Coordinates of C-alpha atoms in Angstrom, one line a residue:
M1 CA 16.5 -61.1 -94.6
D2 CA 17.6 -63.5 -91.9
D3 CA 17.0 -60.7 -89.3
L4 CA 13.4 -60.3 -90.6
I5 CA 12.6 -64.0 -90.3
G6 CA 14.2 -64.2 -86.9
E7 CA 12.1 -61.4 -85.6
I8 CA 8.9 -62.8 -87.0
G9 CA 9.8 -66.2 -85.5
K10 CA 10.4 -64.5 -82.1
G11 CA 7.1 -62.7 -82.4
F12 CA 5.3 -65.9 -83.3
F13 CA 6.7 -68.0 -80.4
R14 CA 6.2 -65.1 -77.9
G15 CA 2.4 -64.9 -79.0
I16 CA 2.1 -68.7 -78.6
G17 CA 3.7 -68.6 -75.2
Y18 CA 1.5 -65.7 -74.1
F19 CA -1.6 -67.6 -75.4
L20 CA -0.6 -70.9 -73.6
A21 CA 0.2 -68.9 -70.3
E22 CA -3.2 -67.1 -70.4
I23 CA -5.0 -70.3 -71.0
F24 CA -3.1 -72.3 -68.5
F25 CA -2.6 -69.8 -65.7
G26 CA -5.7 -67.7 -66.3
T27 CA -8.2 -70.5 -66.8
I28 CA -6.9 -73.9 -65.7
C29 CA -5.0 -72.7 -62.6
Y30 CA -7.8 -70.4 -61.6
W31 CA -10.5 -73.1 -61.6
V32 CA -8.2 -75.4 -59.6
G33 CA -7.4 -72.7 -57.1
W34 CA -10.9 -71.2 -56.7
P35 CA -12.4 -74.2 -54.7
I36 CA -9.2 -74.4 -52.6
C37 CA -9.4 -70.7 -51.8
K38 CA -13.1 -71.1 -51.0
L39 CA -12.5 -74.1 -48.8
V40 CA -9.6 -72.6 -46.8
T41 CA -11.4 -69.3 -46.1
L42 CA -14.7 -71.0 -45.5
G43 CA -16.3 -69.2 -48.5
K44 CA -15.3 -65.7 -47.9
Y45 CA -12.5 -65.4 -50.5
P46 CA -12.8 -64.6 -53.4
S47 CA -16.0 -62.6 -53.0
S48 CA -18.9 -63.6 -55.1
K49 CA -20.2 -60.0 -55.4
Q50 CA -18.0 -59.1 -58.4
A51 CA -16.7 -61.1 -61.3
V52 CA -13.1 -62.0 -60.9
Y53 CA -10.9 -61.7 -63.9
L54 CA -7.3 -62.1 -64.1
E55 CA -6.9 -59.0 -66.2
D56 CA -8.8 -56.8 -63.7
Y57 CA -6.4 -53.8 -63.3
S58 CA -8.4 -52.1 -60.6
G59 CA -6.1 -53.3 -57.8
N60 CA -8.2 -56.5 -57.3
N61 CA -5.8 -59.4 -57.1
Q62 CA -8.3 -62.1 -56.4
G63 CA -8.0 -63.7 -59.8
F64 CA -4.2 -63.8 -59.7
L65 CA -4.1 -65.2 -56.2
C66 CA -6.6 -67.9 -57.0
S67 CA -4.6 -68.8 -60.0
A68 CA -1.3 -68.9 -58.0
V69 CA -3.0 -71.2 -55.5
G70 CA -4.1 -73.4 -58.4
L71 CA -0.7 -73.5 -59.9
A72 CA 0.9 -74.4 -56.5
A73 CA -1.7 -77.2 -56.2
L74 CA -1.0 -78.5 -59.6
V75 CA 2.8 -78.5 -59.0
V76 CA 2.4 -80.3 -55.7
G77 CA 0.0 -82.8 -57.2
G78 CA 2.4 -83.4 -60.1
L79 CA 5.3 -84.0 -57.6
F80 CA 3.2 -86.3 -55.6
G81 CA 2.1 -88.2 -58.7
A82 CA 5.7 -88.6 -59.8
G83 CA 6.6 -90.1 -56.4
Q84 CA 8.7 -87.2 -55.2
F85 CA 7.0 -87.0 -51.8

């Protein structure tokens, strides 16, 4: 019985973690990173011809790269706000 409750708890927290990661990384970090990518590449990246989704498995990494840039910007902004720079 304890094993069953432990597995249910693991699954629940794994689901919550996935949900938070998807919202934070896939949405918030993307929208922070998108204007930075547009500004640095002078509007050429990411291309506006196709919708950019994080879960696009066609080999298109534009959503992931914009989210990674956004995450880096949030980390640097947080460190700057905390007085670490």
